[in-house]
Amino acid sequence: MTGDARNHFLADFARIVDTLPGAGVPWLGRLRRRALDGFAQHGFPTRHDEEWKYTSVAAFEKQAFFAILGKRSDASAAAPLVKSFVLEHKAAHLLVFYNGHYAPALSSPGRLPAGVILGSFADTLNRMPEALAPYLAREDQQPAFGALNTAFMADGAYLHLSCGAILEAPVHLLFISTEPGGASYLRNVIVAKEGAQASVVEHYAGSDGAVYFTNAVTRIFAAENAVIEHHKLQQEGSDAFHVAGIHAIQQRDSRLASHSFTMGAALTRNDITTVFDATGCEATLNGLYLVGGRQHVDNHTRIDHRQPSGSSRENYRGVLDGQARAVFNGKVIVHPGAQKTNAYQANHNLLLSREAEIDTKPQLEIHADDVKCSHGATVGQLDENQLFYLRSRGVEEAAARNLLVHAFAHDVIERIRVSSLRIRLEQILRARLPQSGHVKELS
């Protein structure tokens, strides 16, 4: 990392620190400063760092992003974008964030059942920081972007479900960015107490042509027998930078489903992790990335089986066109004593052009002997035999190609239980399929 890039973010923190939510809360101030000191010491990753071996942030470092102050009066300008991106689900609990800050005028949280709190992270941090303390004080020294998020975290969603609370309708968190040169530091906290259940859609969208930066961290705490279905849809503008983490901690017999869909941004980095802190945990991690042009997407996942009788399933698929590049690194770690673990991991990739590239590295680290674990990865082009079969049945070449690509991607989309999101993903997929006999770049 260049000294100029490091100094820029340090100066930006000094500019904005007094306006951040919770300013004046001693423990929070210390947390922010520790994170910033860690960033100042280690800087941004380079390709010498194993976790960033195939992803360069040099283009990011050349930009001068500034944290966006909360100008809520400007949120009305986002109304047309909200209309175009909101999911068609009238019963959903909708929270809209514009350029990194909650926009109540554009939101419709709806009626919440007893035992459920849903609102702005910033408002919660200002009004009752003690409610968030247990979920923020656990922060460790995160590398680079995670440290920046902890230092700058300004807004996001706070969802708290008391014991046994069940949200029937999904929560839709819509984050819209439009400001050139702007940086949004978003922190979402999801807490599900014993037996609670909820479905959350975390949705990022923005303007094409604007170069901006989204830095988001979502932390999920699933207590005993809790069930959380988390969905992330990334439709950032074509010139945006998107770096995000989703990190879960699971207790006894809890179930987590994570579905990640990456379509936008020039550079995307997703880190998704879960830790089994008790027996009987289950986790499902599914992902789909559709990229073209010169887009770059990097998915890093990690499942820590720390206790016995855990079960995990992971299925990530990618469709790449143009000169796009993707990275998949999935780690499943079975710790000593985590007997009766059952884990499966797969990454499959479809390359639609000769210039597209994928670096895939599924990993299993097993330190217990009574386990059932497997993993695998494939990289290939459209199957010529399948194309020939469809063509021999009278299907035109372009339609045959579309059918094969659709079937490949649909394997992940069909797993979504939120119907409005599943329909939206189908629409996005169909819009990105090649429209002629010549496979062209996905836009």
Short mmCIF file of C-alpha atoms in Angstrom, two decimals:
data_model
loop_
_atom_site.label_atom_id
_atom_site.label_comp_id
_atom_site.label_asym_id
_atom_site.label_seq_id
_atom_site.Cartn_x
_atom_site.Cartn_y
_atom_site.Cartn_z
CA MET A 1 0.00 0.00 0.00
CA THR A 2 1.27 3.45 -0.85
CA GLY A 3 1.77 5.92 1.95
CA ASP A 4 -0.56 8.35 0.19
CA ALA A 5 -3.42 5.86 0.24
CA ARG A 6 -2.91 5.07 3.91
CA ASN A 7 -2.64 8.72 4.88
CA HIS A 8 -5.76 9.58 2.92
CA PHE A 9 -7.93 7.23 4.98
CA LEU A 10 -6.31 8.34 8.23
CA ALA A 11 -7.04 11.97 7.35
CA ASP A 12 -10.60 11.13 6.35
CA PHE A 13 -11.17 9.46 9.72
CA ALA A 14 -9.94 12.59 11.50
CA ARG A 15 -12.36 14.62 9.40
CA ILE A 16 -15.42 12.55 10.21
CA VAL A 17 -14.80 10.89 13.59
CA ASP A 18 -16.79 13.44 15.63
CA THR A 19 -19.86 12.94 13.43
CA LEU A 20 -19.94 9.15 13.62
CA PRO A 21 -22.76 7.54 15.62
CA GLY A 22 -21.87 6.87 19.22
CA ALA A 23 -19.25 9.61 19.29
CA GLY A 24 -18.45 10.20 22.94
CA VAL A 25 -19.08 6.60 24.01
CA PRO A 26 -15.72 5.61 25.55
CA TRP A 27 -15.66 1.87 24.72
CA LEU A 28 -16.75 2.55 21.14
CA GLY A 29 -14.13 5.24 20.70
CA ARG A 30 -11.44 2.82 21.86
CA LEU A 31 -12.77 0.14 19.49
CA ARG A 32 -12.63 2.51 16.53
CA ARG A 33 -9.11 3.69 17.38
CA ARG A 34 -7.76 0.16 17.78
CA ALA A 35 -9.15 -0.77 14.40
CA LEU A 36 -7.68 2.33 12.77
CA ASP A 37 -4.29 1.67 14.36
CA GLY A 38 -4.39 -1.87 12.98
CA PHE A 39 -5.12 -0.52 9.52
CA ALA A 40 -2.33 2.06 9.79
CA GLN A 41 0.12 -0.66 10.79
CA HIS A 42 -0.79 -3.31 8.20
CA GLY A 43 -2.29 -1.31 5.34
CA PHE A 44 -4.09 -2.80 2.37
CA PRO A 45 -3.30 -6.35 1.24
CA THR A 46 -1.02 -7.13 -1.67
CA ARG A 47 -0.71 -10.23 -3.80
CA HIS A 48 2.00 -11.40 -1.42
CA ASP A 49 -0.81 -12.02 1.08
CA GLU A 50 -2.12 -15.56 0.54
CA GLU A 51 -5.74 -14.51 1.04
CA TRP A 52 -5.39 -11.88 -1.71
CA LYS A 53 -3.08 -13.78 -4.04
CA TYR A 54 -5.34 -13.45 -7.08
CA THR A 55 -6.94 -10.08 -6.35
CA SER A 56 -5.17 -6.75 -6.70
CA VAL A 57 -6.46 -3.63 -4.98
CA ALA A 58 -4.04 -1.32 -6.84
CA ALA A 59 -6.89 0.30 -8.80
CA PHE A 60 -8.77 0.92 -5.57
CA GLU A 61 -5.76 2.58 -3.94
CA LYS A 62 -5.55 5.08 -6.80
CA GLN A 63 -8.97 6.46 -5.90
CA ALA A 64 -9.67 9.11 -3.27
CA PHE A 65 -12.86 8.02 -1.52
CA PHE A 66 -14.40 10.15 1.22
CA ALA A 67 -16.82 8.91 3.86
CA ILE A 68 -20.28 10.32 3.17
CA LEU A 69 -21.87 12.44 5.86
CA GLY A 70 -25.50 11.75 6.69
CA LYS A 71 -27.48 14.09 4.43
CA ARG A 72 -30.87 12.51 4.87
CA SER A 73 -32.69 15.40 3.18
CA ASP A 74 -31.13 14.30 -0.13
CA ALA A 75 -32.67 10.85 0.07
CA SER A 76 -35.74 11.86 -1.96
CA ALA A 77 -33.53 11.82 -5.05
CA ALA A 78 -33.30 8.06 -4.68
CA ALA A 79 -37.06 7.46 -4.92
CA PRO A 80 -37.00 6.38 -8.60
CA LEU A 81 -34.12 3.99 -7.90
CA VAL A 82 -35.92 2.52 -4.92
CA LYS A 83 -38.93 1.83 -7.13
CA SER A 84 -36.78 0.04 -9.69
CA PHE A 85 -34.82 -2.07 -7.21
CA VAL A 86 -37.34 -2.86 -4.48
CA LEU A 87 -38.59 -6.44 -4.50
CA GLU A 88 -42.25 -6.94 -5.31
CA HIS A 89 -43.22 -8.23 -1.92
CA LYS A 90 -45.81 -6.06 -0.22
CA ALA A 91 -45.48 -7.88 3.08
CA ALA A 92 -41.70 -7.37 3.31
CA HIS A 93 -40.17 -5.19 6.01
CA LEU A 94 -38.27 -2.64 3.90
CA LEU A 95 -35.39 -0.50 5.14
CA VAL A 96 -33.71 1.78 2.58
CA PHE A 97 -30.24 3.26 2.98
CA TYR A 98 -29.15 6.03 0.63
CA ASN A 99 -25.42 6.70 0.23
CA GLY A 100 -24.70 4.87 3.44
CA HIS A 101 -27.42 6.32 5.67
CA TYR A 102 -30.91 5.25 6.66
CA ALA A 103 -33.69 6.94 4.69
CA PRO A 104 -36.89 6.63 6.77
CA ALA A 105 -38.99 8.47 4.17
CA LEU A 106 -38.20 5.75 1.64
CA SER A 107 -38.60 2.85 4.06
CA SER A 108 -41.61 0.85 5.16
CA PRO A 109 -40.64 -1.36 8.10
CA GLY A 110 -44.24 -2.46 8.51
CA ARG A 111 -45.78 -3.94 11.61
CA LEU A 112 -43.39 -6.07 13.61
CA PRO A 113 -44.44 -8.92 15.88
CA ALA A 114 -43.73 -8.83 19.59
CA GLY A 115 -40.11 -9.44 20.46
CA VAL A 116 -38.68 -8.06 17.21
CA ILE A 117 -36.61 -4.89 16.90
CA LEU A 118 -35.74 -3.64 13.41
CA GLY A 119 -34.16 -0.30 12.76
CA SER A 120 -31.12 1.79 11.96
CA PHE A 121 -27.76 0.73 13.37
CA ALA A 122 -26.78 4.41 13.76
CA ASP A 123 -29.95 5.31 15.66
CA THR A 124 -29.48 2.32 17.96
CA LEU A 125 -25.86 3.21 18.58
CA ASN A 126 -26.82 6.78 19.46
CA ARG A 127 -29.82 5.94 21.65
CA MET A 128 -28.77 2.73 23.41
CA PRO A 129 -25.19 1.75 22.62
CA GLU A 130 -25.25 -0.82 25.42
CA ALA A 131 -27.61 -2.95 23.32
CA LEU A 132 -24.93 -3.29 20.64
CA ALA A 133 -21.93 -3.55 22.95
CA PRO A 134 -21.93 -7.38 23.21
CA TYR A 135 -21.92 -7.66 19.41
CA LEU A 136 -19.28 -5.04 18.69
CA ALA A 137 -16.89 -5.49 21.61
CA ARG A 138 -16.06 -8.97 20.31
CA GLU A 139 -14.27 -7.45 17.33
CA ASP A 140 -10.75 -8.68 16.71
CA GLN A 141 -8.02 -7.03 14.69
CA GLN A 142 -9.40 -7.41 11.21
CA PRO A 143 -7.16 -6.95 8.19
CA ALA A 144 -7.47 -3.81 6.07
CA PHE A 145 -11.06 -3.42 4.90
CA GLY A 146 -12.61 -4.98 8.00
CA ALA A 147 -10.56 -2.64 10.18
CA LEU A 148 -11.69 0.35 8.13
CA ASN A 149 -15.29 -0.74 8.56
CA THR A 150 -14.93 -0.96 12.34
CA ALA A 151 -13.31 2.47 12.47
CA PHE A 152 -15.77 4.22 10.12
CA MET A 153 -18.99 2.20 10.63
CA ALA A 154 -21.75 4.75 10.25
CA ASP A 155 -25.08 3.04 9.60
CA GLY A 156 -26.80 -0.14 8.56
CA ALA A 157 -29.52 -2.37 9.97
CA TYR A 158 -30.07 -3.75 13.45
CA LEU A 159 -32.36 -6.75 13.73
CA HIS A 160 -32.96 -8.33 17.13
CA LEU A 161 -35.28 -11.28 17.62
CA SER A 162 -36.16 -12.33 21.15
CA CYS A 163 -36.57 -15.96 22.17
CA GLY A 164 -39.11 -17.68 19.97
CA ALA A 165 -39.82 -14.63 17.81
CA ILE A 166 -40.67 -15.45 14.20
CA LEU A 167 -40.75 -13.02 11.28
CA GLU A 168 -43.05 -14.46 8.64
CA ALA A 169 -42.25 -11.86 5.95
CA PRO A 170 -38.68 -11.26 4.82
CA VAL A 171 -36.64 -8.22 5.81
CA HIS A 172 -35.43 -6.32 2.74
CA LEU A 173 -32.39 -4.11 3.35
CA LEU A 174 -31.86 -1.97 0.26
CA PHE A 175 -28.58 -0.02 0.02
CA ILE A 176 -28.41 2.48 -2.85
CA SER A 177 -25.25 4.41 -3.75
CA THR A 178 -25.00 7.25 -6.26
CA GLU A 179 -22.35 9.68 -5.03
CA PRO A 180 -19.12 9.74 -7.09
CA GLY A 181 -16.08 9.39 -4.87
CA GLY A 182 -18.25 8.49 -1.89
CA ALA A 183 -17.47 5.74 0.62
CA SER A 184 -20.24 4.01 2.57
CA TYR A 185 -19.24 2.09 5.69
CA LEU A 186 -22.17 -0.14 6.56
CA ARG A 187 -22.55 -2.37 9.60
CA ASN A 188 -25.46 -4.78 9.95
CA VAL A 189 -26.11 -6.73 13.14
CA ILE A 190 -28.55 -9.64 13.20
CA VAL A 191 -29.26 -11.28 16.55
CA ALA A 192 -31.54 -14.31 16.78
CA LYS A 193 -32.16 -15.58 20.29
CA GLU A 194 -33.23 -19.12 21.16
CA GLY A 195 -35.75 -20.52 18.68
CA ALA A 196 -36.09 -17.29 16.69
CA GLN A 197 -36.51 -17.31 12.91
CA ALA A 198 -36.10 -14.71 10.16
CA SER A 199 -35.26 -14.27 6.50
CA VAL A 200 -33.14 -11.29 5.43
CA VAL A 201 -32.38 -9.93 1.97
CA GLU A 202 -29.30 -7.69 1.90
CA HIS A 203 -29.44 -5.84 -1.42
CA TYR A 204 -26.83 -3.45 -2.85
CA ALA A 205 -27.49 -1.32 -5.92
CA GLY A 206 -26.10 1.84 -7.47
CA SER A 207 -25.67 4.13 -10.42
CA ASP A 208 -23.65 3.12 -13.45
CA GLY A 209 -20.86 5.54 -14.31
CA ALA A 210 -20.23 6.61 -10.71
CA VAL A 211 -17.01 5.42 -9.07
CA TYR A 212 -17.81 4.82 -5.41
CA PHE A 213 -16.88 2.45 -2.59
CA THR A 214 -19.10 0.20 -0.49
CA ASN A 215 -17.55 -1.35 2.61
CA ALA A 216 -20.07 -3.55 4.41
CA VAL A 217 -19.89 -5.99 7.32
CA THR A 218 -22.79 -8.11 8.51
CA ARG A 219 -22.56 -10.04 11.76
CA ILE A 220 -25.04 -12.79 12.54
CA PHE A 221 -25.50 -14.30 16.01
CA ALA A 222 -27.69 -17.41 15.98
CA ALA A 223 -28.55 -18.79 19.41
CA GLU A 224 -29.77 -22.30 20.21
CA ASN A 225 -32.34 -23.61 17.68
CA ALA A 226 -32.41 -20.27 15.83
CA VAL A 227 -32.99 -20.29 12.06
CA ILE A 228 -31.60 -17.52 9.85
CA GLU A 229 -31.89 -17.36 6.08
CA HIS A 230 -29.60 -14.66 4.73
CA HIS A 231 -29.58 -13.53 1.11
CA LYS A 232 -27.20 -11.06 -0.48
CA LEU A 233 -27.82 -9.54 -3.91
CA GLN A 234 -25.06 -7.28 -5.21
CA GLN A 235 -26.09 -5.08 -8.15
CA GLU A 236 -23.65 -2.20 -7.68
CA GLY A 237 -22.85 0.22 -10.48
CA SER A 238 -20.42 -1.00 -13.13
CA ASP A 239 -17.54 1.18 -11.86
CA ALA A 240 -18.04 0.61 -8.14
CA PHE A 241 -15.80 -1.12 -5.62
CA HIS A 242 -17.57 -3.49 -3.24
CA VAL A 243 -15.81 -5.18 -0.31
CA ALA A 244 -17.93 -6.98 2.24
CA GLY A 245 -17.95 -9.57 4.98
CA ILE A 246 -20.72 -11.74 6.38
CA HIS A 247 -19.68 -13.43 9.62
CA ALA A 248 -21.86 -15.74 11.69
CA ILE A 249 -21.53 -17.43 15.07
CA GLN A 250 -23.84 -20.40 15.65
CA GLN A 251 -24.95 -22.04 18.85
CA ARG A 252 -26.45 -25.49 19.51
CA ASP A 253 -28.75 -26.87 16.78
CA SER A 254 -28.95 -23.53 14.98
CA ARG A 255 -29.41 -23.36 11.22
CA LEU A 256 -27.94 -20.80 8.86
CA ALA A 257 -28.51 -20.49 5.13
CA SER A 258 -26.39 -17.98 3.20
CA HIS A 259 -27.20 -17.24 -0.45
CA SER A 260 -24.86 -14.83 -2.23
CA PHE A 261 -25.48 -13.38 -5.71
CA THR A 262 -22.88 -11.13 -7.34
CA MET A 263 -23.70 -9.32 -10.57
CA GLY A 264 -22.36 -5.77 -10.32
CA ALA A 265 -19.28 -3.65 -9.50
CA ALA A 266 -15.89 -3.50 -11.16
CA LEU A 267 -14.24 -5.17 -8.15
CA THR A 268 -16.04 -7.34 -5.62
CA ARG A 269 -14.66 -9.15 -2.60
CA ASN A 270 -16.97 -11.27 -0.45
CA ASP A 271 -15.79 -12.92 2.77
CA ILE A 272 -18.41 -15.25 4.24
CA THR A 273 -17.68 -17.22 7.41
CA THR A 274 -19.50 -19.16 10.07
CA VAL A 275 -18.30 -20.75 13.29
CA PHE A 276 -20.00 -23.74 14.92
CA ASP A 277 -19.63 -22.90 18.60
CA ALA A 278 -21.81 -25.80 19.80
CA THR A 279 -23.01 -29.22 18.68
CA GLY A 280 -25.61 -29.93 16.05
CA CYS A 281 -25.16 -26.79 13.94
CA GLU A 282 -26.12 -26.69 10.28
CA ALA A 283 -24.97 -24.28 7.59
CA THR A 284 -25.75 -23.97 3.88
CA LEU A 285 -23.66 -21.64 1.73
CA ASN A 286 -24.81 -21.10 -1.85
CA GLY A 287 -23.46 -18.57 -4.31
CA LEU A 288 -23.79 -17.44 -7.92
CA TYR A 289 -21.67 -14.88 -9.74
CA LEU A 290 -22.52 -13.58 -13.21
CA VAL A 291 -19.77 -11.29 -14.49
CA GLY A 292 -18.50 -10.01 -17.81
CA GLY A 293 -16.44 -7.24 -19.37
CA ARG A 294 -13.45 -6.67 -17.09
CA GLN A 295 -15.25 -7.36 -13.83
CA HIS A 296 -13.40 -9.07 -11.01
CA VAL A 297 -15.14 -11.01 -8.23
CA ASP A 298 -13.43 -12.78 -5.32
CA ASN A 299 -15.41 -15.08 -3.04
CA HIS A 300 -13.74 -16.36 0.11
CA THR A 301 -15.72 -18.63 2.41
CA ARG A 302 -14.83 -20.39 5.62
CA ILE A 303 -16.81 -22.86 7.73
CA ASP A 304 -15.32 -23.72 11.12
CA HIS A 305 -16.60 -27.01 12.51
CA ARG A 306 -15.42 -26.53 16.08
CA GLN A 307 -17.92 -28.86 17.77
CA PRO A 308 -19.26 -32.36 17.00
CA SER A 309 -22.25 -33.37 14.88
CA GLY A 310 -22.15 -30.35 12.59
CA SER A 311 -23.35 -30.38 9.00
CA SER A 312 -22.46 -28.00 6.18
CA ARG A 313 -23.28 -27.84 2.47
CA GLU A 314 -21.71 -25.40 0.04
CA ASN A 315 -22.42 -24.86 -3.64
CA TYR A 316 -20.95 -21.91 -5.55
CA ARG A 317 -21.35 -21.43 -9.31
CA GLY A 318 -19.96 -18.84 -11.68
CA VAL A 319 -20.73 -17.71 -15.24
CA LEU A 320 -17.95 -15.58 -16.75
CA ASP A 321 -17.82 -13.76 -20.07
CA GLY A 322 -15.58 -11.19 -21.75
CA GLN A 323 -12.34 -10.65 -19.85
CA ALA A 324 -13.93 -11.19 -16.47
CA ARG A 325 -12.00 -12.90 -13.71
CA ALA A 326 -13.26 -14.74 -10.65
CA VAL A 327 -11.68 -16.21 -7.56
CA PHE A 328 -13.19 -18.83 -5.30
CA ASN A 329 -11.47 -19.95 -2.12
CA GLY A 330 -13.61 -22.09 0.16
CA LYS A 331 -12.26 -23.47 3.42
CA VAL A 332 -13.93 -26.11 5.55
CA ILE A 333 -12.02 -26.70 8.77
CA VAL A 334 -12.86 -29.64 11.01
CA HIS A 335 -11.21 -28.94 14.34
CA PRO A 336 -9.95 -31.56 16.78
CA GLY A 337 -12.87 -33.13 18.61
CA ALA A 338 -15.45 -32.18 15.97
CA GLN A 339 -16.46 -35.78 15.40
CA LYS A 340 -19.52 -36.79 13.35
CA THR A 341 -18.96 -33.82 11.04
CA ASN A 342 -20.64 -34.01 7.65
CA ALA A 343 -19.38 -31.47 5.10
CA TYR A 344 -19.72 -31.07 1.35
CA GLN A 345 -18.30 -28.31 -0.85
CA ALA A 346 -18.42 -27.69 -4.60
CA ASN A 347 -17.48 -24.90 -6.99
CA HIS A 348 -18.49 -25.09 -10.65
CA ASN A 349 -17.65 -22.51 -13.30
CA LEU A 350 -18.81 -21.88 -16.85
CA LEU A 351 -16.55 -19.79 -19.11
CA LEU A 352 -18.28 -18.22 -22.11
CA SER A 353 -15.19 -16.65 -23.66
CA ARG A 354 -11.54 -17.56 -24.12
CA GLU A 355 -10.42 -14.49 -22.15
CA ALA A 356 -12.42 -15.24 -18.99
CA GLU A 357 -10.47 -16.71 -16.06
CA ILE A 358 -11.24 -18.45 -12.80
CA ASP A 359 -8.93 -19.36 -9.93
CA THR A 360 -10.67 -21.91 -7.73
CA LYS A 361 -9.34 -23.46 -4.56
CA PRO A 362 -11.73 -25.55 -2.45
CA GLN A 363 -10.02 -26.65 0.77
CA LEU A 364 -10.65 -29.22 3.46
CA GLU A 365 -8.64 -29.25 6.69
CA ILE A 366 -9.62 -32.25 8.80
CA HIS A 367 -8.31 -32.77 12.33
CA ALA A 368 -10.81 -35.42 13.44
CA ASP A 369 -11.19 -39.03 12.33
CA ASP A 370 -14.94 -39.78 12.47
CA VAL A 371 -16.12 -37.46 9.69
CA LYS A 372 -17.68 -37.51 6.25
CA CYS A 373 -16.26 -34.74 4.06
CA SER A 374 -15.86 -34.15 0.33
CA HIS A 375 -15.15 -31.29 -2.05
CA GLY A 376 -14.62 -30.61 -5.72
CA ALA A 377 -14.36 -27.99 -8.45
CA THR A 378 -14.93 -27.82 -12.19
CA VAL A 379 -14.11 -25.27 -14.87
CA GLY A 380 -15.38 -25.60 -18.41
CA GLN A 381 -17.22 -24.24 -21.42
CA LEU A 382 -20.62 -25.16 -22.76
CA ASP A 383 -20.90 -28.88 -23.42
CA GLU A 384 -20.69 -29.45 -27.17
CA ASN A 385 -22.57 -32.73 -26.89
CA GLN A 386 -25.47 -31.05 -25.13
CA LEU A 387 -25.45 -28.26 -27.72
CA PHE A 388 -25.51 -30.84 -30.52
CA TYR A 389 -28.41 -32.66 -28.85
CA LEU A 390 -30.49 -29.48 -28.62
CA ARG A 391 -29.59 -28.41 -32.16
CA SER A 392 -30.58 -31.85 -33.46
CA ARG A 393 -34.01 -31.32 -31.87
CA GLY A 394 -34.51 -28.12 -33.88
CA VAL A 395 -33.41 -25.62 -31.23
CA GLU A 396 -31.53 -22.64 -32.69
CA GLU A 397 -27.92 -22.23 -31.55
CA ALA A 398 -28.50 -19.03 -29.56
CA ALA A 399 -31.51 -20.52 -27.78
CA ALA A 400 -29.59 -23.73 -27.10
CA ARG A 401 -26.75 -21.81 -25.50
CA ASN A 402 -29.20 -19.81 -23.42
CA LEU A 403 -30.90 -22.96 -22.20
CA LEU A 404 -27.62 -24.48 -21.04
CA VAL A 405 -26.43 -21.32 -19.28
CA HIS A 406 -29.83 -20.85 -17.66
CA ALA A 407 -29.92 -24.43 -16.41
CA PHE A 408 -26.40 -24.08 -14.98
CA ALA A 409 -27.23 -20.90 -13.02
CA HIS A 410 -30.77 -21.90 -12.13
CA ASP A 411 -29.42 -24.71 -9.95
CA VAL A 412 -28.54 -22.06 -7.35
CA ILE A 413 -31.47 -19.69 -7.91
CA GLU A 414 -34.10 -22.38 -7.41
CA ARG A 415 -32.91 -22.92 -3.84
CA ILE A 416 -34.23 -19.48 -2.81
CA ARG A 417 -37.40 -19.64 -0.73
CA VAL A 418 -38.19 -15.89 -0.92
CA SER A 419 -40.35 -15.89 -4.03
CA SER A 420 -39.91 -12.20 -4.86
CA LEU A 421 -36.13 -12.53 -4.77
CA ARG A 422 -36.20 -15.72 -6.81
CA ILE A 423 -38.31 -14.01 -9.48
CA ARG A 424 -35.97 -11.01 -9.55
CA LEU A 425 -32.93 -13.24 -9.96
CA GLU A 426 -34.61 -15.07 -12.84
CA GLN A 427 -35.24 -11.71 -14.51
CA ILE A 428 -31.62 -10.67 -14.09
CA LEU A 429 -30.38 -13.99 -15.42
CA ARG A 430 -32.59 -13.88 -18.50
CA ALA A 431 -31.56 -10.27 -19.22
CA ARG A 432 -27.91 -11.28 -19.17
CA LEU A 433 -28.17 -14.29 -21.43
CA PRO A 434 -26.62 -13.83 -24.88
CA GLN A 435 -29.24 -12.56 -27.31
CA SER A 436 -27.73 -13.81 -30.54
CA GLY A 437 -25.87 -16.79 -31.90
CA HIS A 438 -22.62 -15.09 -30.95
CA VAL A 439 -21.90 -15.15 -27.24
CA LYS A 440 -21.34 -11.58 -26.15
CA GLU A 441 -20.22 -10.01 -22.90
CA LEU A 442 -22.58 -9.97 -19.96
CA SER A 443 -23.38 -6.40 -19.00
#
